mmCIF file of C-alpha atoms in Angstrom:
data_model
loop_
_atom_site.group_PDB
_atom_site.id
_atom_site.type_symbol
_atom_site.label_atom_id
_atom_site.label_comp_id
_atom_site.label_asym_id
_atom_site.label_seq_id
_atom_site.Cartn_x
_atom_site.Cartn_y
_atom_site.Cartn_z
ATOM 1 C CA MET L 1 -14.013 -3.233 -5.318
ATOM 2 C CA TYR L 2 -15.928 -3.533 -8.569
ATOM 3 C CA ILE L 3 -14.423 -6.034 -10.993
ATOM 4 C CA HIS L 4 -15.832 -6.217 -14.442
ATOM 5 C CA ASN L 5 -15.308 -8.748 -17.146
ATOM 6 C CA ARG L 6 -14.546 -7.397 -20.542
ATOM 7 C CA LYS L 7 -13.260 -9.121 -23.582
ATOM 8 C CA SER L 8 -9.943 -7.887 -24.795
ATOM 9 C CA THR L 9 -10.025 -6.540 -28.302
ATOM 10 C CA ARG L 10 -6.244 -6.585 -28.506
ATOM 11 C CA THR L 11 -4.455 -9.206 -30.529
ATOM 12 C CA ALA L 12 -1.997 -11.593 -28.893
ATOM 13 C CA SER L 13 0.967 -9.589 -30.184
ATOM 14 C CA GLU L 14 -0.510 -6.326 -28.848
ATOM 15 C CA ARG L 15 -1.049 -7.945 -25.440
ATOM 16 C CA HIS L 16 2.588 -9.045 -25.477
ATOM 17 C CA LEU L 17 3.732 -5.483 -26.115
ATOM 18 C CA THR L 18 2.412 -4.289 -22.789
ATOM 19 C CA SER L 19 2.442 -7.466 -20.722
ATOM 20 C CA TYR L 20 4.945 -7.405 -17.928
ATOM 21 C CA PRO L 21 6.223 -10.548 -16.253
ATOM 22 C CA GLY L 22 5.910 -9.984 -12.525
ATOM 23 C CA LEU L 23 3.283 -7.261 -12.877
ATOM 24 C CA GLN L 24 0.299 -9.453 -13.715
ATOM 25 C CA GLY L 25 -2.691 -9.249 -11.447
ATOM 26 C CA LEU L 26 -2.169 -5.615 -10.530
ATOM 27 C CA GLY L 27 -5.355 -4.596 -12.228
ATOM 28 C CA ASP L 28 -6.836 -2.877 -15.194
ATOM 29 C CA ASP L 29 -5.475 0.517 -14.080
ATOM 30 C CA LEU L 30 -1.892 -0.619 -14.595
ATOM 31 C CA GLN L 31 -2.663 -2.274 -17.902
ATOM 32 C CA ALA L 32 -4.504 0.838 -19.082
ATOM 33 C CA SER L 33 -1.464 2.936 -18.122
ATOM 34 C CA LEU L 34 0.892 0.639 -20.003
ATOM 35 C CA ASP L 35 -1.424 0.841 -23.009
ATOM 36 C CA LYS L 36 -1.335 4.665 -22.782
ATOM 37 C CA ILE L 37 2.468 4.633 -22.610
ATOM 38 C CA LYS L 38 2.627 2.383 -25.665
ATOM 39 C CA ALA L 39 0.168 4.590 -27.552
ATOM 40 C CA ALA L 40 2.176 7.705 -26.673
ATOM 41 C CA LEU L 41 5.415 6.041 -27.792
ATOM 42 C CA ASP L 42 3.755 4.898 -31.014
ATOM 43 C CA LEU L 43 3.129 8.560 -31.926
ATOM 44 C CA ASN L 44 6.823 8.906 -32.781
ATOM 45 C CA PRO L 45 6.611 12.612 -33.717
ATOM 46 C CA ARG L 46 9.040 13.828 -36.355
ATOM 47 C CA ASN L 47 10.507 16.513 -34.072
ATOM 48 C CA GLY L 48 10.580 14.231 -31.039
ATOM 49 C CA TYR L 49 8.783 14.663 -27.740
ATOM 50 C CA VAL L 50 9.507 18.367 -27.361
ATOM 51 C CA LYS L 51 8.317 20.013 -24.147
ATOM 52 C CA GLY L 52 4.980 21.712 -24.710
ATOM 53 C CA SER L 53 4.069 19.553 -27.700
ATOM 54 C CA VAL L 54 0.943 17.410 -27.868
ATOM 55 C CA ALA L 55 3.066 14.260 -28.096
ATOM 56 C CA ARG L 56 5.030 15.184 -24.952
ATOM 57 C CA ARG L 57 1.834 16.009 -23.084
ATOM 58 C CA ARG L 58 0.369 12.602 -23.996
ATOM 59 C CA LEU L 59 3.568 10.894 -22.914
ATOM 60 C CA GLU L 60 3.561 12.719 -19.565
ATOM 61 C CA GLU L 61 -0.140 11.956 -19.046
ATOM 62 C CA ALA L 62 0.524 8.287 -19.765
ATOM 63 C CA PHE L 63 3.277 8.159 -17.152
ATOM 64 C CA GLU L 64 1.155 10.122 -14.671
ATOM 65 C CA SER L 65 -1.595 7.508 -15.081
ATOM 66 C CA VAL L 66 0.596 4.712 -13.679
ATOM 67 C CA PRO L 67 -0.770 3.695 -10.262
ATOM 68 C CA ARG L 68 1.473 5.004 -7.464
ATOM 69 C CA CYS L 69 2.332 1.649 -5.989
ATOM 70 C CA SER L 70 3.137 0.148 -9.395
ATOM 71 C CA ALA L 71 5.425 2.998 -10.463
ATOM 72 C CA ASP L 72 8.607 1.521 -8.986
ATOM 73 C CA ALA L 73 8.150 -1.816 -10.758
ATOM 74 C CA VAL L 74 7.195 -0.151 -14.045
ATOM 75 C CA GLY L 75 10.267 2.113 -13.924
ATOM 76 C CA LYS L 76 12.608 -0.792 -13.251
ATOM 77 C CA ARG L 77 11.083 -2.816 -16.060
ATOM 78 C CA LEU L 78 11.270 0.040 -18.546
ATOM 79 C CA LEU L 79 14.955 0.504 -17.790
ATOM 80 C CA ASP L 80 16.021 -3.127 -17.532
ATOM 81 C CA GLY L 81 13.342 -5.222 -19.211
ATOM 82 C CA GLN L 82 13.332 -6.866 -22.588
ATOM 83 C CA THR L 83 9.698 -6.586 -23.639
ATOM 84 C CA PRO L 84 8.954 -4.646 -26.818
ATOM 85 C CA LEU L 85 7.555 -1.775 -24.719
ATOM 86 C CA ASP L 86 10.775 -1.568 -22.694
ATOM 87 C CA LYS L 87 12.849 -1.476 -25.844
ATOM 88 C CA LEU L 88 10.533 1.090 -27.434
ATOM 89 C CA PHE L 89 10.914 3.304 -24.357
ATOM 90 C CA ARG L 90 14.703 3.100 -24.401
ATOM 91 C CA HIS L 91 15.147 3.576 -28.147
ATOM 92 C CA ARG L 92 12.341 5.998 -29.026
ATOM 93 C CA LEU L 93 13.014 8.676 -26.389
ATOM 94 C CA ALA L 94 15.960 10.988 -25.996
ATOM 95 C CA GLY L 95 17.955 10.537 -22.798
ATOM 96 C CA ALA L 96 16.600 13.681 -21.130
ATOM 97 C CA THR L 97 13.022 12.681 -21.947
ATOM 98 C CA ARG L 98 13.582 9.176 -20.540
ATOM 99 C CA VAL L 99 14.961 10.731 -17.355
ATOM 100 C CA SER L 100 11.919 13.021 -17.098
ATOM 101 C CA MET L 101 9.530 10.092 -17.461
ATOM 102 C CA ILE L 102 11.453 7.980 -14.945
ATOM 103 C CA LEU L 103 11.389 10.930 -12.527
ATOM 104 C CA ILE L 104 7.587 10.945 -12.788
ATOM 105 C CA LEU L 105 7.608 7.267 -11.794
ATOM 106 C CA VAL L 106 10.096 7.924 -8.978
ATOM 107 C CA ARG L 107 7.876 10.687 -7.588
ATOM 108 C CA LYS L 108 4.857 8.387 -7.730
ATOM 109 C CA ALA L 109 6.805 5.573 -6.016
ATOM 110 C CA VAL L 110 7.835 7.963 -3.232
ATOM 111 C CA GLU L 111 4.189 9.028 -2.843
ATOM 112 C CA CYS L 112 3.246 5.354 -2.518
ATOM 113 C CA ARG L 113 5.903 4.735 0.120
ATOM 114 C CA ASN L 114 4.788 7.830 2.040
ATOM 115 C CA GLN L 115 1.167 6.698 1.848
ATOM 116 C CA LEU L 116 2.075 3.207 3.073
ATOM 117 C CA ALA L 117 4.227 4.638 5.882
ATOM 118 C CA ALA L 118 1.374 6.903 6.997
ATOM 119 C CA GLU L 119 -1.010 3.933 6.999
ATOM 120 C CA LEU L 120 1.474 1.906 9.031
ATOM 121 C CA ARG L 121 1.854 4.740 11.554
ATOM 122 C CA ARG L 122 -1.925 5.019 11.818
ATOM 123 C CA ARG L 123 -2.274 1.275 12.446
ATOM 124 C CA GLU L 124 0.516 1.303 15.038
ATOM 125 C CA GLU L 125 -1.133 4.199 16.853
ATOM 126 C CA GLU L 126 -4.450 2.344 16.775
ATOM 127 C CA GLU L 127 -2.748 -0.726 18.272
ATOM 128 C CA ARG L 128 -1.153 1.400 21.026
ATOM 129 C CA ARG L 129 -4.560 2.916 21.774
ATOM 130 C CA LYS L 130 -6.154 -0.542 22.028
ATOM 131 C CA ILE L 131 -3.381 -1.763 24.339
ATOM 132 C CA ARG L 132 -3.771 1.340 26.500
ATOM 133 C CA LEU L 133 -7.537 0.694 26.778
ATOM 134 C CA ILE L 134 -6.949 -2.948 27.718
ATOM 135 C CA CYS L 135 -4.411 -1.949 30.362
ATOM 136 C CA GLU L 136 -6.712 0.738 31.757
ATOM 137 C CA SER L 137 -9.555 -1.768 31.916
ATOM 138 C CA LEU L 138 -7.322 -4.289 33.666
ATOM 139 C CA GLU L 139 -6.218 -1.678 36.213
ATOM 140 C CA LYS L 140 -9.846 -0.680 36.827
ATOM 141 C CA GLN L 141 -10.766 -4.338 37.356
ATOM 142 C CA ARG L 142 -7.846 -4.687 39.825
ATOM 143 C CA ARG L 143 -8.968 -1.627 41.809
ATOM 144 C CA LEU L 144 -12.584 -2.847 41.931
ATOM 145 C CA THR L 145 -11.443 -6.289 43.044
ATOM 146 C CA GLN L 146 -9.306 -4.771 45.787
ATOM 147 C CA ASP L 147 -12.111 -2.459 46.907
ATOM 148 C CA THR L 148 -14.613 -5.339 46.994
ATOM 149 C CA CYS L 149 -12.213 -7.553 48.950
ATOM 150 C CA ASP L 150 -11.554 -4.742 51.426
ATOM 151 C CA ARG L 151 -15.299 -4.369 52.045
ATOM 152 C CA LEU L 152 -16.334 -8.036 52.057
ATOM 153 C CA GLY L 153 -13.197 -9.480 53.605
ATOM 154 C CA GLN L 154 -10.089 -10.899 51.997
ATOM 155 C CA ASN L 155 -11.195 -14.509 52.546
ATOM 156 C CA SER L 156 -14.791 -14.162 51.334
ATOM 157 C CA ASN L 157 -16.042 -16.326 48.463
ATOM 158 C CA GLU L 158 -16.787 -13.217 46.355
ATOM 159 C CA CYS L 159 -13.235 -11.971 46.869
ATOM 160 C CA ARG L 160 -11.743 -15.338 45.858
ATOM 161 C CA VAL L 161 -13.929 -15.442 42.715
ATOM 162 C CA LEU L 162 -12.985 -11.882 41.758
ATOM 163 C CA ARG L 163 -9.277 -12.574 42.327
ATOM 164 C CA ALA L 164 -9.500 -15.722 40.189
ATOM 165 C CA GLN L 165 -11.176 -13.716 37.411
ATOM 166 C CA MET L 166 -8.511 -11.033 37.782
ATOM 167 C CA ASP L 167 -5.738 -13.648 37.541
ATOM 168 C CA GLU L 168 -7.357 -15.087 34.388
ATOM 169 C CA ALA L 169 -7.571 -11.637 32.805
ATOM 170 C CA VAL L 170 -3.919 -10.903 33.640
ATOM 171 C CA GLU L 171 -2.891 -14.270 32.197
ATOM 172 C CA GLU L 172 -4.830 -13.619 28.973
ATOM 173 C CA VAL L 173 -3.106 -10.264 28.563
ATOM 174 C CA ARG L 174 0.269 -11.878 29.236
ATOM 175 C CA LYS L 175 -0.389 -14.698 26.700
ATOM 176 C CA ALA L 176 -1.375 -12.092 24.110
ATOM 177 C CA GLY L 177 2.088 -10.598 24.537
ATOM 178 C CA LEU L 178 0.796 -7.293 25.842
ATOM 179 C CA ARG L 179 2.751 -5.455 28.482
ATOM 180 C CA CYS L 180 0.951 -3.059 30.734
ATOM 181 C CA PRO L 181 2.923 -0.455 32.642
#
């Protein structure tokens, strides 16, 4: 991930307008989105944020720019928070417009949850595949040990060494908490 250092040209009061307790450290993308939301709310068009207007389009674009996995936290803060941006959101927009913007954030939060769930399923499947490979390898080692012992004799030194190695491998798998069928 590329992280760049840039000096903020915003004043302390402007930083306060979009700073969110609990949302720090989530990156420049979130801060840029909050800045876009503030800029769109600062437009304060005379006729309001009418659907199809430039002001409404900017407002929708600002809400669409919120990172998916930050959308839930941003929505909660806008509805319940006490920062100037939260208050501006609640007092500047008509109820239906607020609902529309929150629905954008809800959709993005659902997309994030779906993305995280898909990643979790992928990781779980990868873990099952690894366990299956370990178990197959263990079974192959058991068969080879048995075959070798059958050919060389059950009491041969080679057979005892192979059985000891097999017992160690089984114990390692057991200690790792893996269960082979």
